[in-house]
Tab-separated table of C-alpha atoms in Angstrom:
chain	number	residue	atom	x	y	z
A	126	MET	CA	82.468	96.258	73.557
A	127	VAL	CA	85.024	98.068	75.675
A	128	ARG	CA	85.317	100.990	73.288
A	129	THR	CA	81.538	101.355	73.014
A	130	ALA	CA	81.042	101.345	76.790
A	131	LEU	CA	83.823	103.843	77.341
A	132	ALA	CA	82.580	106.279	74.717
A	133	ALA	CA	79.512	107.114	76.800
A	134	ASN	CA	81.677	108.467	79.644
A	135	ALA	CA	84.955	109.449	78.021
A	136	LEU	CA	86.622	112.836	78.034
A	137	PRO	CA	88.591	113.654	74.893
A	138	ALA	CA	92.090	112.296	75.469
A	139	LYS	CA	93.827	115.111	73.623
A	140	LEU	CA	97.570	115.122	74.037
A	141	GLY	CA	99.232	118.304	75.207
A	142	ARG	CA	102.948	118.980	75.238
A	143	PRO	CA	105.172	116.170	76.539
A	144	ILE	CA	106.070	116.388	80.223
A	145	GLY	CA	109.804	116.245	80.894
A	146	ARG	CA	111.659	115.460	84.091
A	147	ARG	CA	112.088	119.154	84.953
A	148	PHE	CA	108.317	119.326	85.535
A	149	PHE	CA	108.829	117.237	88.687
A	150	ASP	CA	111.678	119.301	90.167
A	151	ARG	CA	109.445	121.368	92.485
A	152	SER	CA	106.973	120.972	95.337
A	153	VAL	CA	104.974	117.763	95.311
A	154	HIS	CA	101.967	119.834	96.381
A	155	ASP	CA	102.144	121.885	93.200
A	156	ILE	CA	102.725	118.897	90.964
A	157	ALA	CA	99.951	116.618	92.260
A	158	PRO	CA	96.950	118.779	91.228
A	159	GLU	CA	98.614	119.671	87.932
A	160	LEU	CA	98.698	115.982	86.997
A	161	ILE	CA	94.898	115.818	86.978
A	162	GLY	CA	93.928	115.895	83.307
A	163	ALA	CA	97.400	114.895	82.079
A	164	VAL	CA	97.711	111.753	79.956
A	165	LEU	CA	99.866	108.807	81.079
A	166	LEU	CA	100.834	106.086	78.601
A	167	VAL	CA	102.946	102.984	79.140
A	168	GLU	CA	103.922	101.387	75.833
A	169	GLY	CA	101.026	103.252	74.272
A	170	THR	CA	98.461	102.075	76.821
A	171	GLY	CA	96.816	104.353	79.384
A	172	GLY	CA	94.614	107.389	79.687
A	173	VAL	CA	93.759	110.598	81.483
A	174	ILE	CA	94.939	110.892	85.088
A	175	VAL	CA	91.833	111.540	87.202
A	176	GLU	CA	93.057	110.850	90.758
A	177	VAL	CA	96.360	111.175	92.627
A	178	GLU	CA	97.725	111.480	96.172
A	179	ALA	CA	100.694	113.558	97.326
A	180	TYR	CA	103.278	112.223	99.802
A	181	HIS	CA	105.844	114.664	101.184
A	182	HIS	CA	109.097	113.524	102.778
A	183	ASN	CA	108.114	114.908	106.191
A	184	ASP	CA	104.726	113.175	106.001
A	185	PRO	CA	104.498	110.182	108.403
A	186	ALA	CA	102.449	108.326	105.796
A	187	ALA	CA	105.243	108.566	103.210
A	188	HIS	CA	107.428	105.509	102.646
A	189	SER	CA	110.476	107.756	102.926
A	190	TYR	CA	109.596	109.165	106.333
A	191	ARG	CA	111.934	106.885	108.303
A	192	GLY	CA	114.788	107.061	105.834
A	193	GLU	CA	116.099	105.276	102.804
A	194	THR	CA	115.734	101.523	102.352
A	195	ALA	CA	116.157	99.114	99.454
A	196	ARG	CA	112.409	99.294	98.875
A	197	ASN	CA	112.036	103.085	98.741
A	198	ALA	CA	115.438	104.029	97.260
A	199	ALA	CA	113.811	105.338	94.075
A	200	MET	CA	112.064	108.053	96.105
A	201	PHE	CA	115.464	109.478	97.066
A	202	GLY	CA	116.633	109.600	93.469
A	203	PRO	CA	116.231	112.362	90.911
A	204	PRO	CA	112.784	113.756	90.127
A	205	GLY	CA	110.829	112.597	87.111
A	206	HIS	CA	111.384	108.891	87.678
A	207	ALA	CA	109.024	106.070	88.625
A	208	TYR	CA	108.791	104.617	92.109
A	209	VAL	CA	107.048	101.242	92.033
A	210	TYR	CA	106.273	99.238	95.154
A	211	ARG	CA	104.262	96.193	96.145
A	212	SER	CA	101.181	96.924	98.264
A	213	TYR	CA	100.150	94.291	100.821
A	214	GLY	CA	102.148	91.745	98.841
A	215	MET	CA	99.463	91.763	96.151
A	216	HIS	CA	99.427	94.849	93.919
A	217	TRP	CA	102.034	97.029	92.278
A	218	CYS	CA	101.583	100.787	92.686
A	219	LEU	CA	103.022	103.529	90.483
A	220	ASN	CA	104.377	106.790	91.878
A	221	PHE	CA	106.110	109.780	90.289
A	222	VAL	CA	109.186	111.000	92.202
A	223	CYS	CA	109.095	114.762	92.862
A	224	GLU	CA	111.297	117.550	94.234
A	225	ALA	CA	115.086	117.702	94.326
A	226	GLU	CA	117.128	114.524	94.533
A	227	GLY	CA	117.196	113.361	98.142
A	228	SER	CA	113.893	115.001	99.039
A	229	ALA	CA	112.052	111.680	98.690
A	230	SER	CA	108.596	113.020	97.882
A	231	ALA	CA	106.231	111.403	95.383
A	232	VAL	CA	102.768	111.378	93.840
A	233	LEU	CA	100.800	108.126	93.864
A	234	ILE	CA	98.806	107.661	90.651
A	235	ARG	CA	95.457	106.355	91.877
A	236	ALA	CA	93.192	106.295	88.817
A	237	LEU	CA	93.018	106.841	85.074
A	238	GLN	CA	90.211	107.293	82.629
A	239	PRO	CA	91.169	104.728	79.972
A	240	SER	CA	91.648	106.099	76.455
A	241	HIS	CA	94.510	104.227	74.768
A	242	GLY	CA	94.992	100.469	74.410
A	243	LEU	CA	91.674	99.476	75.965
A	244	ASP	CA	91.794	95.946	74.585
A	245	ALA	CA	95.200	95.329	76.146
A	246	MET	CA	94.041	96.729	79.499
A	247	ALA	CA	90.877	94.622	79.431
A	248	ALA	CA	92.907	91.492	78.707
A	249	ARG	CA	95.296	92.162	81.596
A	250	ARG	CA	92.453	92.892	84.001
A	251	GLY	CA	90.248	90.038	82.768
A	252	LEU	CA	87.192	92.284	82.427
A	253	GLU	CA	85.646	94.772	80.037
A	254	GLU	CA	83.931	97.329	82.291
A	255	PRO	CA	85.844	100.566	81.537
A	256	ARG	CA	85.251	102.040	84.994
A	257	GLN	CA	86.962	99.045	86.585
A	258	LEU	CA	90.070	99.006	84.434
A	259	CYS	CA	92.085	101.712	86.237
A	260	SER	CA	89.953	102.849	89.211
A	261	GLY	CA	92.559	102.261	91.897
A	262	PRO	CA	96.372	102.108	92.068
A	263	GLY	CA	96.544	98.310	91.951
A	264	LYS	CA	94.046	98.054	89.100
A	265	LEU	CA	95.857	100.784	87.205
A	266	ALA	CA	99.234	99.073	87.520
A	267	GLN	CA	97.804	95.754	86.379
A	268	ALA	CA	96.025	97.356	83.416
A	269	LEU	CA	99.202	99.139	82.293
A	270	GLY	CA	101.448	96.136	82.898
A	271	ILE	CA	103.436	97.932	85.605
A	272	THR	CA	105.868	95.745	87.569
A	273	LEU	CA	109.039	96.215	89.604
A	274	ALA	CA	110.899	96.330	86.280
A	275	HIS	CA	109.531	99.869	85.863
A	276	ASN	CA	110.987	101.076	89.168
A	277	CYS	CA	113.497	103.950	88.776
A	278	LEU	CA	112.778	104.396	85.056
A	279	PRO	CA	112.574	107.977	83.715
A	280	LEU	CA	109.033	109.143	83.024
A	281	ASP	CA	109.910	111.011	79.830
A	282	GLN	CA	111.365	108.031	77.991
A	283	PRO	CA	109.840	104.765	76.701
A	284	PRO	CA	108.054	102.770	77.930
A	285	PHE	CA	106.564	105.847	79.666
A	286	ALA	CA	105.057	108.882	77.981
A	287	LEU	CA	103.405	111.808	79.762
A	288	TYR	CA	101.496	114.693	78.203
A	289	ARG	CA	100.296	117.937	79.775
A	290	ARG	CA	96.592	118.573	80.082
A	291	VAL	CA	95.138	120.801	77.385
A	292	SER	CA	92.812	122.723	79.727
A	293	ALA	CA	92.443	123.299	83.457
A	294	PRO	CA	89.900	120.818	84.906
A	295	GLU	CA	87.761	121.281	88.003
A	296	ILE	CA	89.557	119.517	90.820
A	297	VAL	CA	88.299	118.296	94.178
A	298	THR	CA	90.443	117.513	97.224
A	299	GLY	CA	90.033	115.290	100.238
A	300	PRO	CA	91.743	112.912	102.691
A	301	ARG	CA	93.953	110.163	101.341
A	302	ILE	CA	92.791	106.543	101.300
A	303	GLY	CA	94.103	103.392	102.966
A	304	ILE	CA	96.461	105.028	105.474
A	305	THR	CA	96.290	105.521	109.235
A	306	LYS	CA	98.921	108.226	109.742
A	307	ALA	CA	98.170	111.815	108.692
A	308	ALA	CA	94.935	110.551	107.159
A	309	GLU	CA	93.268	113.910	107.729
A	310	LEU	CA	95.524	115.786	105.314
A	311	PRO	CA	93.597	116.814	102.155
A	312	TRP	CA	96.308	115.628	99.775
A	313	ARG	CA	94.116	113.515	97.513
A	314	TYR	CA	93.204	115.236	94.243
A	315	ALA	CA	90.641	114.134	91.687
A	316	LEU	CA	88.709	115.245	88.656
A	317	ARG	CA	85.374	116.506	89.890
A	318	GLN	CA	82.494	114.044	89.330
A	319	SER	CA	84.668	111.609	87.382
A	320	PRO	CA	83.135	108.103	87.323
A	321	PHE	CA	86.641	106.654	86.963
A	322	VAL	CA	88.081	107.549	90.395
A	323	SER	CA	88.754	104.832	92.954
A	324	LYS	CA	86.330	106.292	95.475
A	325	PRO	CA	84.169	109.373	94.910
A	326	PHE	CA	83.907	112.077	97.517
A	327	PRO	CA	81.713	115.193	97.773
A	328	ILE	CA	84.504	117.574	98.734
A	329	LYS	CA	84.700	121.254	97.837
A	330	SER	CA	86.555	122.171	94.665
A	331	ARG	CA	90.203	123.271	94.749
């Protein structure tokens, strides 16, 4: 049932070249839009990245803004690693650490279009509606089985696998979601008209 429902909306999940850690050793603002259309897999389960948010170290909404703590230490580590945190004591959220070590910038992965391991994701989420499997950072983490055990792990080694997009998608930008500081910054990026994003927005294309 899950596969049939997804097929009506799915983009081809073609795998481009693997993404290594060096990909993340540059500006978070360059990396974030380039992740739209890339494929993220965790132990073979995942899909096409369709929505992300950028958080720069001098951004008051970033966890690293007030300095290093036990919670955000992964952000201050080398680029190309995972930063996983608990949101509101309920949901895990997955971020990709960017820029040089110590910069403490990251991209929050907000939504995927499921393409690999749909049965496993449906079982973890307790539902079969494809659009609800990964349409939000908490949903995504639950569907992929992300926990604190994934914090600080390199993104180019198992259980993670990342693949470059095979073509340049049409991207839209807009304000980030669920924050009060610097909420006006247009650092949320998404695949235009994707039904799999956490919250659609009619914003001009990038």
